[in-house]
Amino acid sequence: TAPLLGRGPELARLLDLVGPARPGTPAVGGALVLAPPGTGKTRLVTELAGLLGAAGRPCWTVRVGLAPG
């Protein structure tokens, strides 16, 4: 996967929202990412999930699409 460009502040904010991992303390947090189609939401969340997974932290994602009309 290509490096994530131009989304450092957004990625940092998401990492802050999910909370730091502390030994013996479950890190529970979440974020709702909303933006117009084609603005990189999926790519941003995929990067976040990869970072959390590499740190041994679980990450669940849900995609919800709106029906036209």
PDB file of N, CA, C and O in Angstrom:
ATOM      1  N   THR A   1       0.852  -1.187   0.000  1.00  0.00           N
ATOM      2  CA  THR A   1       0.000   0.000   0.000  1.00  0.00           C
ATOM      3  C   THR A   1       0.890   1.240   0.000  1.00  0.00           C
ATOM      4  O   THR A   1       1.880   1.305   0.716  1.00  0.00           O
ATOM      5  N   ALA A   2       0.498   2.217  -0.756  1.00  0.00           N
ATOM      6  CA  ALA A   2       1.243   3.475  -0.815  1.00  0.00           C
ATOM      7  C   ALA A   2       1.124   4.219   0.513  1.00  0.00           C
ATOM      8  O   ALA A   2       0.152   4.048   1.243  1.00  0.00           O
ATOM      9  N   PRO A   3       2.123   5.040   0.825  1.00  0.00           N
ATOM     10  CA  PRO A   3       2.042   5.833   2.059  1.00  0.00           C
ATOM     11  C   PRO A   3       0.820   6.748   2.056  1.00  0.00           C
ATOM     12  O   PRO A   3       0.393   7.223   1.001  1.00  0.00           O
ATOM     13  N   LEU A   4       0.292   6.976   3.225  1.00  0.00           N
ATOM     14  CA  LEU A   4      -0.848   7.884   3.378  1.00  0.00           C
ATOM     15  C   LEU A   4      -0.314   9.312   3.322  1.00  0.00           C
ATOM     16  O   LEU A   4       0.522   9.691   4.132  1.00  0.00           O
ATOM     17  N   LEU A   5      -0.783  10.083   2.389  1.00  0.00           N
ATOM     18  CA  LEU A   5      -0.292  11.448   2.194  1.00  0.00           C
ATOM     19  C   LEU A   5      -1.350  12.467   2.584  1.00  0.00           C
ATOM     20  O   LEU A   5      -2.524  12.311   2.263  1.00  0.00           O
ATOM     21  N   GLY A   6      -0.927  13.517   3.259  1.00  0.00           N
ATOM     22  CA  GLY A   6      -1.809  14.640   3.548  1.00  0.00           C
ATOM     23  C   GLY A   6      -2.866  14.403   4.599  1.00  0.00           C
ATOM     24  O   GLY A   6      -3.797  15.185   4.734  1.00  0.00           O
ATOM     25  N   ARG A   7      -2.776  13.314   5.324  1.00  0.00           N
ATOM     26  CA  ARG A   7      -3.796  13.004   6.331  1.00  0.00           C
ATOM     27  C   ARG A   7      -3.216  12.811   7.721  1.00  0.00           C
ATOM     28  O   ARG A   7      -3.844  12.205   8.584  1.00  0.00           O
ATOM     29  N   GLY A   8      -2.003  13.320   7.949  1.00  0.00           N
ATOM     30  CA  GLY A   8      -1.357  13.182   9.248  1.00  0.00           C
ATOM     31  C   GLY A   8      -2.192  13.699  10.398  1.00  0.00           C
ATOM     32  O   GLY A   8      -2.375  13.000  11.405  1.00  0.00           O
ATOM     33  N   PRO A   9      -2.738  14.927  10.297  1.00  0.00           N
ATOM     34  CA  PRO A   9      -3.548  15.447  11.408  1.00  0.00           C
ATOM     35  C   PRO A   9      -4.798  14.607  11.685  1.00  0.00           C
ATOM     36  O   PRO A   9      -5.146  14.366  12.840  1.00  0.00           O
ATOM     37  N   GLU A  10      -5.456  14.140  10.626  1.00  0.00           N
ATOM     38  CA  GLU A  10      -6.661  13.333  10.810  1.00  0.00           C
ATOM     39  C   GLU A  10      -6.320  11.993  11.444  1.00  0.00           C
ATOM     40  O   GLU A  10      -7.014  11.509  12.339  1.00  0.00           O
ATOM     41  N   LEU A  11      -5.224  11.381  10.994  1.00  0.00           N
ATOM     42  CA  LEU A  11      -4.812  10.098  11.552  1.00  0.00           C
ATOM     43  C   LEU A  11      -4.415  10.262  13.019  1.00  0.00           C
ATOM     44  O   LEU A  11      -4.795   9.437  13.867  1.00  0.00           O
ATOM     45  N   ALA A  12      -3.705  11.318  13.332  1.00  0.00           N
ATOM     46  CA  ALA A  12      -3.317  11.578  14.728  1.00  0.00           C
ATOM     47  C   ALA A  12      -4.552  11.755  15.606  1.00  0.00           C
ATOM     48  O   ALA A  12      -4.611  11.248  16.728  1.00  0.00           O
ATOM     49  N   ARG A  13      -5.554  12.454  15.103  1.00  0.00           N
ATOM     50  CA  ARG A  13      -6.782  12.670  15.874  1.00  0.00           C
ATOM     51  C   ARG A  13      -7.510  11.348  16.124  1.00  0.00           C
ATOM     52  O   ARG A  13      -8.006  11.091  17.217  1.00  0.00           O
ATOM     53  N   LEU A  14      -7.563  10.494  15.107  1.00  0.00           N
ATOM     54  CA  LEU A  14      -8.200   9.190  15.281  1.00  0.00           C
ATOM     55  C   LEU A  14      -7.446   8.349  16.308  1.00  0.00           C
ATOM     56  O   LEU A  14      -8.064   7.682  17.143  1.00  0.00           O
ATOM     57  N   LEU A  15      -6.126   8.373  16.256  1.00  0.00           N
ATOM     58  CA  LEU A  15      -5.342   7.635  17.242  1.00  0.00           C
ATOM     59  C   LEU A  15      -5.607   8.159  18.650  1.00  0.00           C
ATOM     60  O   LEU A  15      -5.686   7.385  19.603  1.00  0.00           O
ATOM     61  N   ASP A  16      -5.765   9.473  18.783  1.00  0.00           N
ATOM     62  CA  ASP A  16      -6.114  10.049  20.085  1.00  0.00           C
ATOM     63  C   ASP A  16      -7.486   9.569  20.555  1.00  0.00           C
ATOM     64  O   ASP A  16      -7.691   9.291  21.732  1.00  0.00           O
ATOM     65  N   LEU A  17      -8.428   9.477  19.631  1.00  0.00           N
ATOM     66  CA  LEU A  17      -9.796   9.085  19.993  1.00  0.00           C
ATOM     67  C   LEU A  17      -9.890   7.640  20.459  1.00  0.00           C
ATOM     68  O   LEU A  17     -10.678   7.336  21.350  1.00  0.00           O
ATOM     69  N   VAL A  18      -9.114   6.749  19.865  1.00  0.00           N
ATOM     70  CA  VAL A  18      -9.207   5.349  20.286  1.00  0.00           C
ATOM     71  C   VAL A  18      -8.479   5.120  21.599  1.00  0.00           C
ATOM     72  O   VAL A  18      -8.685   4.107  22.244  1.00  0.00           O
ATOM     73  N   GLY A  19      -7.663   6.058  22.010  1.00  0.00           N
ATOM     74  CA  GLY A  19      -7.029   5.999  23.322  1.00  0.00           C
ATOM     75  C   GLY A  19      -5.733   5.233  23.314  1.00  0.00           C
ATOM     76  O   GLY A  19      -5.511   4.359  22.489  1.00  0.00           O
ATOM     77  N   PRO A  20      -4.871   5.579  24.251  1.00  0.00           N
ATOM     78  CA  PRO A  20      -3.582   4.891  24.346  1.00  0.00           C
ATOM     79  C   PRO A  20      -3.731   3.504  24.955  1.00  0.00           C
ATOM     80  O   PRO A  20      -4.633   3.264  25.742  1.00  0.00           O
ATOM     81  N   ALA A  21      -2.852   2.622  24.564  1.00  0.00           N
ATOM     82  CA  ALA A  21      -2.831   1.282  25.148  1.00  0.00           C
ATOM     83  C   ALA A  21      -1.999   1.338  26.421  1.00  0.00           C
ATOM     84  O   ALA A  21      -0.871   1.807  26.410  1.00  0.00           O
ATOM     85  N   ARG A  22      -2.582   0.909  27.522  1.00  0.00           N
ATOM     86  CA  ARG A  22      -1.880   0.853  28.806  1.00  0.00           C
ATOM     87  C   ARG A  22      -1.954  -0.578  29.313  1.00  0.00           C
ATOM     88  O   ARG A  22      -3.033  -1.177  29.296  1.00  0.00           O
ATOM     89  N   PRO A  23      -0.838  -1.117  29.772  1.00  0.00           N
ATOM     90  CA  PRO A  23      -0.859  -2.497  30.276  1.00  0.00           C
ATOM     91  C   PRO A  23      -1.929  -2.689  31.351  1.00  0.00           C
ATOM     92  O   PRO A  23      -2.045  -1.887  32.273  1.00  0.00           O
ATOM     93  N   GLY A  24      -2.742  -3.717  31.172  1.00  0.00           N
ATOM     94  CA  GLY A  24      -3.757  -4.041  32.162  1.00  0.00           C
ATOM     95  C   GLY A  24      -5.020  -3.206  32.071  1.00  0.00           C
ATOM     96  O   GLY A  24      -5.951  -3.400  32.829  1.00  0.00           O
ATOM     97  N   THR A  25      -5.060  -2.255  31.148  1.00  0.00           N
ATOM     98  CA  THR A  25      -6.224  -1.393  31.001  1.00  0.00           C
ATOM     99  C   THR A  25      -6.726  -1.485  29.564  1.00  0.00           C
ATOM    100  O   THR A  25      -5.981  -1.181  28.645  1.00  0.00           O
ATOM    101  N   PRO A  26      -7.954  -1.920  29.375  1.00  0.00           N
ATOM    102  CA  PRO A  26      -8.456  -1.973  28.005  1.00  0.00           C
ATOM    103  C   PRO A  26      -8.607  -0.569  27.433  1.00  0.00           C
ATOM    104  O   PRO A  26      -9.100   0.336  28.098  1.00  0.00           O
ATOM    105  N   ALA A  27      -8.106  -0.389  26.237  1.00  0.00           N
ATOM    106  CA  ALA A  27      -8.269   0.894  25.552  1.00  0.00           C
ATOM    107  C   ALA A  27      -9.549   0.796  24.723  1.00  0.00           C
ATOM    108  O   ALA A  27      -9.640   0.010  23.795  1.00  0.00           O
ATOM    109  N   VAL A  28     -10.537   1.528  25.112  1.00  0.00           N
ATOM    110  CA  VAL A  28     -11.807   1.508  24.410  1.00  0.00           C
ATOM    111  C   VAL A  28     -12.085   2.910  23.909  1.00  0.00           C
ATOM    112  O   VAL A  28     -12.064   3.869  24.678  1.00  0.00           O
ATOM    113  N   GLY A  29     -12.296   3.026  22.659  1.00  0.00           N
ATOM    114  CA  GLY A  29     -12.605   4.315  22.070  1.00  0.00           C
ATOM    115  C   GLY A  29     -13.159   4.079  20.693  1.00  0.00           C
ATOM    116  O   GLY A  29     -13.174   2.957  20.196  1.00  0.00           O
ATOM    117  N   GLY A  30     -13.602   5.119  20.089  1.00  0.00           N
ATOM    118  CA  GLY A  30     -14.147   4.958  18.757  1.00  0.00           C
ATOM    119  C   GLY A  30     -14.285   6.277  18.059  1.00  0.00           C
ATOM    120  O   GLY A  30     -14.105   7.337  18.655  1.00  0.00           O
ATOM    121  N   ALA A  31     -14.566   6.181  16.791  1.00  0.00           N
ATOM    122  CA  ALA A  31     -14.739   7.386  15.989  1.00  0.00           C
ATOM    123  C   ALA A  31     -15.708   7.083  14.862  1.00  0.00           C
ATOM    124  O   ALA A  31     -15.785   5.954  14.372  1.00  0.00           O
ATOM    125  N   LEU A  32     -16.435   8.080  14.485  1.00  0.00           N
ATOM    126  CA  LEU A  32     -17.314   8.013  13.327  1.00  0.00           C
ATOM    127  C   LEU A  32     -16.707   8.933  12.285  1.00  0.00           C
ATOM    128  O   LEU A  32     -16.518  10.125  12.547  1.00  0.00           O
ATOM    129  N   VAL A  33     -16.369   8.378  11.140  1.00  0.00           N
ATOM    130  CA  VAL A  33     -15.728   9.157  10.082  1.00  0.00           C
ATOM    131  C   VAL A  33     -16.770   9.438   9.004  1.00  0.00           C
ATOM    132  O   VAL A  33     -17.252   8.523   8.344  1.00  0.00           O
ATOM    133  N   LEU A  34     -17.100  10.703   8.861  1.00  0.00           N
ATOM    134  CA  LEU A  34     -18.091  11.128   7.869  1.00  0.00           C
ATOM    135  C   LEU A  34     -17.469  12.143   6.924  1.00  0.00           C
ATOM    136  O   LEU A  34     -16.799  13.078   7.378  1.00  0.00           O
ATOM    137  N   ALA A  35     -17.684  11.959   5.645  1.00  0.00           N
ATOM    138  CA  ALA A  35     -17.206  12.913   4.641  1.00  0.00           C
ATOM    139  C   ALA A  35     -17.876  12.550   3.319  1.00  0.00           C
ATOM    140  O   ALA A  35     -18.408  11.446   3.162  1.00  0.00           O
ATOM    141  N   PRO A  36     -17.852  13.459   2.359  1.00  0.00           N
ATOM    142  CA  PRO A  36     -18.437  13.158   1.051  1.00  0.00           C
ATOM    143  C   PRO A  36     -17.729  11.977   0.379  1.00  0.00           C
ATOM    144  O   PRO A  36     -16.578  11.665   0.705  1.00  0.00           O
ATOM    145  N   PRO A  37     -18.407  11.333  -0.555  1.00  0.00           N
ATOM    146  CA  PRO A  37     -17.802  10.215  -1.284  1.00  0.00           C
ATOM    147  C   PRO A  37     -16.503  10.646  -1.970  1.00  0.00           C
ATOM    148  O   PRO A  37     -16.374  11.762  -2.452  1.00  0.00           O
ATOM    149  N   GLY A  38     -15.548   9.718  -1.979  1.00  0.00           N
ATOM    150  CA  GLY A  38     -14.310   9.956  -2.707  1.00  0.00           C
ATOM    151  C   GLY A  38     -13.288  10.814  -1.992  1.00  0.00           C
ATOM    152  O   GLY A  38     -12.323  11.264  -2.614  1.00  0.00           O
ATOM    153  N   THR A  39     -13.453  11.039  -0.687  1.00  0.00           N
ATOM    154  CA  THR A  39     -12.527  11.909   0.034  1.00  0.00           C
ATOM    155  C   THR A  39     -11.484  11.144   0.840  1.00  0.00           C
ATOM    156  O   THR A  39     -10.706  11.763   1.559  1.00  0.00           O
ATOM    157  N   GLY A  40     -11.459   9.825   0.731  1.00  0.00           N
ATOM    158  CA  GLY A  40     -10.412   9.051   1.375  1.00  0.00           C
ATOM    159  C   GLY A  40     -10.743   8.485   2.740  1.00  0.00           C
ATOM    160  O   GLY A  40      -9.845   8.122   3.496  1.00  0.00           O
ATOM    161  N   LYS A  41     -12.026   8.372   3.066  1.00  0.00           N
ATOM    162  CA  LYS A  41     -12.416   7.825   4.378  1.00  0.00           C
ATOM    163  C   LYS A  41     -11.926   6.399   4.553  1.00  0.00           C
ATOM    164  O   LYS A  41     -11.327   6.068   5.578  1.00  0.00           O
ATOM    165  N   THR A  42     -12.160   5.559   3.562  1.00  0.00           N
ATOM    166  CA  THR A  42     -11.772   4.157   3.653  1.00  0.00           C
ATOM    167  C   THR A  42     -10.258   4.037   3.786  1.00  0.00           C
ATOM    168  O   THR A  42      -9.761   3.259   4.605  1.00  0.00           O
ATOM    169  N   ARG A  43      -9.520   4.792   3.024  1.00  0.00           N
ATOM    170  CA  ARG A  43      -8.050   4.747   3.087  1.00  0.00           C
ATOM    171  C   ARG A  43      -7.556   5.181   4.460  1.00  0.00           C
ATOM    172  O   ARG A  43      -6.641   4.581   5.022  1.00  0.00           O
ATOM    173  N   LEU A  44      -8.145   6.207   5.016  1.00  0.00           N
ATOM    174  CA  LEU A  44      -7.758   6.703   6.334  1.00  0.00           C
ATOM    175  C   LEU A  44      -8.026   5.656   7.411  1.00  0.00           C
ATOM    176  O   LEU A  44      -7.165   5.363   8.242  1.00  0.00           O
ATOM    177  N   VAL A  45      -9.203   5.066   7.382  1.00  0.00           N
ATOM    178  CA  VAL A  45      -9.568   4.056   8.381  1.00  0.00           C
ATOM    179  C   VAL A  45      -8.737   2.785   8.193  1.00  0.00           C
ATOM    180  O   VAL A  45      -8.352   2.134   9.166  1.00  0.00           O
ATOM    181  N   THR A  46      -8.411   2.431   6.953  1.00  0.00           N
ATOM    182  CA  THR A  46      -7.555   1.277   6.695  1.00  0.00           C
ATOM    183  C   THR A  46      -6.170   1.494   7.294  1.00  0.00           C
ATOM    184  O   THR A  46      -5.581   0.583   7.886  1.00  0.00           O
ATOM    185  N   GLU A  47      -5.637   2.691   7.156  1.00  0.00           N
ATOM    186  CA  GLU A  47      -4.339   3.023   7.752  1.00  0.00           C
ATOM    187  C   GLU A  47      -4.408   2.925   9.279  1.00  0.00           C
ATOM    188  O   GLU A  47      -3.508   2.381   9.915  1.00  0.00           O
ATOM    189  N   LEU A  48      -5.466   3.463   9.870  1.00  0.00           N
ATOM    190  CA  LEU A  48      -5.653   3.389  11.313  1.00  0.00           C
ATOM    191  C   LEU A  48      -5.708   1.929  11.773  1.00  0.00           C
ATOM    192  O   LEU A  48      -5.031   1.546  12.727  1.00  0.00           O
ATOM    193  N   ALA A  49      -6.486   1.117  11.095  1.00  0.00           N
ATOM    194  CA  ALA A  49      -6.610  -0.294  11.457  1.00  0.00           C
ATOM    195  C   ALA A  49      -5.264  -1.000  11.356  1.00  0.00           C
ATOM    196  O   ALA A  49      -4.928  -1.830  12.198  1.00  0.00           O
ATOM    197  N   GLY A  50      -4.470  -0.664  10.347  1.00  0.00           N
ATOM    198  CA  GLY A  50      -3.152  -1.260  10.188  1.00  0.00           C
ATOM    199  C   GLY A  50      -2.217  -0.901  11.328  1.00  0.00           C
ATOM    200  O   GLY A  50      -1.480  -1.749  11.840  1.00  0.00           O
ATOM    201  N   LEU A  51      -2.238   0.355  11.735  1.00  0.00           N
ATOM    202  CA  LEU A  51      -1.392   0.796  12.851  1.00  0.00           C
ATOM    203  C   LEU A  51      -1.801   0.119  14.154  1.00  0.00           C
ATOM    204  O   LEU A  51      -0.949  -0.327  14.926  1.00  0.00           O
ATOM    205  N   LEU A  52      -3.100   0.046  14.384  1.00  0.00           N
ATOM    206  CA  LEU A  52      -3.573  -0.605  15.607  1.00  0.00           C
ATOM    207  C   LEU A  52      -3.250  -2.087  15.590  1.00  0.00           C
ATOM    208  O   LEU A  52      -2.814  -2.649  16.593  1.00  0.00           O
ATOM    209  N   GLY A  53      -3.456  -2.723  14.460  1.00  0.00           N
ATOM    210  CA  GLY A  53      -3.149  -4.148  14.341  1.00  0.00           C
ATOM    211  C   GLY A  53      -1.673  -4.438  14.548  1.00  0.00           C
ATOM    212  O   GLY A  53      -1.307  -5.408  15.214  1.00  0.00           O
ATOM    213  N   ALA A  54      -0.804  -3.584  14.009  1.00  0.00           N
ATOM    214  CA  ALA A  54       0.636  -3.760  14.176  1.00  0.00           C
ATOM    215  C   ALA A  54       1.045  -3.620  15.643  1.00  0.00           C
ATOM    216  O   ALA A  54       2.049  -4.185  16.069  1.00  0.00           O
ATOM    217  N   ALA A  55       0.250  -2.862  16.402  1.00  0.00           N
ATOM    218  CA  ALA A  55       0.514  -2.685  17.829  1.00  0.00           C
ATOM    219  C   ALA A  55      -0.172  -3.759  18.670  1.00  0.00           C
ATOM    220  O   ALA A  55      -0.166  -3.691  19.899  1.00  0.00           O
ATOM    221  N   GLY A  56      -0.807  -4.738  18.010  1.00  0.00           N
ATOM    222  CA  GLY A  56      -1.478  -5.810  18.734  1.00  0.00           C
ATOM    223  C   GLY A  56      -2.804  -5.400  19.338  1.00  0.00           C
ATOM    224  O   GLY A  56      -3.290  -6.043  20.255  1.00  0.00           O
ATOM    225  N   ARG A  57      -3.380  -4.339  18.792  1.00  0.00           N
ATOM    226  CA  ARG A  57      -4.656  -3.848  19.329  1.00  0.00           C
ATOM    227  C   ARG A  57      -5.781  -4.190  18.361  1.00  0.00           C
ATOM    228  O   ARG A  57      -5.642  -4.046  17.156  1.00  0.00           O
ATOM    229  N   PRO A  58      -6.922  -4.630  18.869  1.00  0.00           N
ATOM    230  CA  PRO A  58      -8.038  -4.943  17.985  1.00  0.00           C
ATOM    231  C   PRO A  58      -8.641  -3.672  17.389  1.00  0.00           C
ATOM    232  O   PRO A  58      -8.571  -2.597  17.973  1.00  0.00           O
ATOM    233  N   CYS A  59      -9.193  -3.833  16.227  1.00  0.00           N
ATOM    234  CA  CYS A  59      -9.860  -2.708  15.561  1.00  0.00           C
ATOM    235  C   CYS A  59     -11.006  -3.264  14.727  1.00  0.00           C
ATOM    236  O   CYS A  59     -10.828  -4.193  13.953  1.00  0.00           O
ATOM    237  N   TRP A  60     -12.175  -2.734  14.930  1.00  0.00           N
ATOM    238  CA  TRP A  60     -13.340  -3.134  14.159  1.00  0.00           C
ATOM    239  C   TRP A  60     -13.781  -1.960  13.312  1.00  0.00           C
ATOM    240  O   TRP A  60     -13.824  -0.820  13.794  1.00  0.00           O
ATOM    241  N   THR A  61     -14.132  -2.243  12.080  1.00  0.00           N
ATOM    242  CA  THR A  61     -14.639  -1.191  11.197  1.00  0.00           C
ATOM    243  C   THR A  61     -15.991  -1.607  10.643  1.00  0.00           C
ATOM    244  O   THR A  61     -16.255  -2.804  10.445  1.00  0.00           O
ATOM    245  N   VAL A  62     -16.829  -0.642  10.421  1.00  0.00           N
ATOM    246  CA  VAL A  62     -18.148  -0.867   9.848  1.00  0.00           C
ATOM    247  C   VAL A  62     -18.342   0.156   8.749  1.00  0.00           C
ATOM    248  O   VAL A  62     -18.096   1.362   8.971  1.00  0.00           O
ATOM    249  N   ARG A  63     -18.754  -0.284   7.589  1.00  0.00           N
ATOM    250  CA  ARG A  63     -19.049   0.639   6.498  1.00  0.00           C
ATOM    251  C   ARG A  63     -20.554   0.660   6.287  1.00  0.00           C
ATOM    252  O   ARG A  63     -21.202  -0.370   6.207  1.00  0.00           O
ATOM    253  N   VAL A  64     -21.089   1.852   6.213  1.00  0.00           N
ATOM    254  CA  VAL A  64     -22.524   2.021   6.002  1.00  0.00           C
ATOM    255  C   VAL A  64     -22.709   2.906   4.786  1.00  0.00           C
ATOM    256  O   VAL A  64     -22.173   4.012   4.731  1.00  0.00           O
ATOM    257  N   GLY A  65     -23.449   2.443   3.830  1.00  0.00           N
ATOM    258  CA  GLY A  65     -23.724   3.240   2.645  1.00  0.00           C
ATOM    259  C   GLY A  65     -25.168   3.705   2.667  1.00  0.00           C
ATOM    260  O   GLY A  65     -26.045   3.053   3.222  1.00  0.00           O
ATOM    261  N   LEU A  66     -25.389   4.846   2.086  1.00  0.00           N
ATOM    262  CA  LEU A  66     -26.742   5.379   1.979  1.00  0.00           C
ATOM    263  C   LEU A  66     -27.299   5.077   0.603  1.00  0.00           C
ATOM    264  O   LEU A  66     -26.602   5.200  -0.404  1.00  0.00           O
ATOM    265  N   ALA A  67     -28.535   4.672   0.577  1.00  0.00           N
ATOM    266  CA  ALA A  67     -29.191   4.407  -0.697  1.00  0.00           C
ATOM    267  C   ALA A  67     -29.474   5.723  -1.414  1.00  0.00           C
ATOM    268  O   ALA A  67     -29.812   6.718  -0.763  1.00  0.00           O
ATOM    269  N   PRO A  68     -29.299   5.751  -2.731  1.00  0.00           N
ATOM    270  CA  PRO A  68     -29.595   6.994  -3.457  1.00  0.00           C
ATOM    271  C   PRO A  68     -31.066   7.384  -3.300  1.00  0.00           C
ATOM    272  O   PRO A  68     -31.936   6.536  -3.167  1.00  0.00           O
ATOM    273  N   GLY A  69     -31.302   8.643  -3.325  1.00  0.00           N
ATOM    274  CA  GLY A  69     -32.675   9.110  -3.292  1.00  0.00           C
ATOM    275  C   GLY A  69     -32.999   9.728  -2.043  1.00  0.00           C
ATOM    276  O   GLY A  69     -33.687  10.273  -1.422  1.00  0.00           O
TER     277      GLY A  69
END
